[in-house]
Amino acid sequence: MLSTGLQMRLMRLLFCVTLVLLFQVTDSKKDLKSFCSTCRIITDNFNKGFEITAKQNFGGGNTAWEERTLSKYETSEIRLMEIVEGLCDSSSFDCNHMVEEHEDHFETWWFKRKTKHPDLHKWFCIDTIKVCCPKGMFGPDCSACVGGSERPCHGNGKCDGDGTRGGDGKCSCDDSYRGEFCLDCIDGYFNEVRNDTFSLCTECDSSCKTCTGATNQDCDECKEGWEDDDQEACVDVNECSKDPSPCEEDQYCLNTDGSYSCKACDKVCTGCTGPGPDSCQACASGYQHTEGTCTDIDECSQTEPVCTRENEECVNNKGSYVCFCSEGYEERDDECVQKIEPEKEEESETSETTTSAHGEL
C-alpha cells in the first residue's frame, strides 16, 4: 500500500498533468480559430489585389508585343506574384508563414483551378488546407452548428467556432435569449412566437419581472418598486407616500415609475414638500412666509435698526444683510471713524516737525 505522502505527490502530479492538457486543448481550439482568421485575411487581400491589378499590364511600354510574346498579363505569373507580395503585412508572422507554406497552392489555383473554382476562400481555406468550414459549421469535421447551418442557434445567437475548424459549436445567445438552443427568453421577455425551430422573444411591460404577455396584467411576478393591485396587475409603489419619508430633511421625494428620487429643497426652505419657495414646510433664517411663499426679510427697513454703530449704513441681500461705514468713514477698532485726508495728514506732520524744531531751540 502506498504511503500517504506518496499518494499526495501522485495526486499533485495528476492535477498538474490535467491542467497542462486542458491548456493545450484550449490553445489548440484558439489556434484552429486563428488559422481560419488568417486564411480569411489572405484570401480577402488576394481578391483586393486581383481588383487593383485588373487594369495593369507588364509596364514595358509595348503592351501588344509583350502580350504576344509573354502571354497576357491578365493570367500571367507576374501578376500572380504582384498579388501574392501584397497579401500580408511584414509584421504578421502567421500570415507570411501561411503564404510561404502554401505558395504552390496559389499557383495551382491561378493556372488550373480558378475558372472552375472562382471562390478562392472556399477552394483554398475550406477544401484544400482545411483550416476553415462553410458558414454555419464548425470543428475538425465541419459539423453543423446547433439549429442547423442555415440558421445557427436558430438565428438568436452565435455558434462557437462558426466557419472555423475550432470551437465546440455551443451557442452564445443574443441579449433577450437563453438556453442551449437560444429558444428560451430571459427574465423580462416572453415568447411571442415559439416552436421547435423558431422563437421570438418580446419585452414584457416595464412593471414585470417575468410575464406571459405584453401588458401589466400579464406579469407572473412584479419588479421591485411595483406591486399587485386588486385586478392582479402590477402597479407602481408610491414610495413618497410612506411615513417617514425616504429622503433627508432638506430634500423632497419625487416618485417615478418603479422607483423614486430625492431632490434638494429650495435654499429659502427648512424642509419642503416639493420644488420652489412655495413648497417650504418652514422658511430658512432670513426669510418669512408671505402669501404662501418664503420671501426675503428686508432687515434694513425694520423699525429696530440692525446696524447700530454711529455713521453706519445697512444693505439688504438675499436671506441676510451687511453693515458698512458711511462714505468718508472707515472702520477702526470696531468703530466708524472719519477718514483723515492725505493733505491734512501732511499738514499735521509739518506742524509737528516745526513744533519739535522750536522746542529744540
Coordinates of N, CA and C in Angstrom, one line a residue, residues 118 123 313:
P118 N -14.0 29.6 -58.7 CA -13.7 31.1 -58.6 C -13.6 31.6 -57.2
W123 N -12.0 27.3 -52.0 CA -11.1 26.3 -52.5 C -9.9 26.2 -51.7
E313 N -24.2 102.3 7.8 CA -25.4 102.1 6.9 C -25.6 100.6 6.8

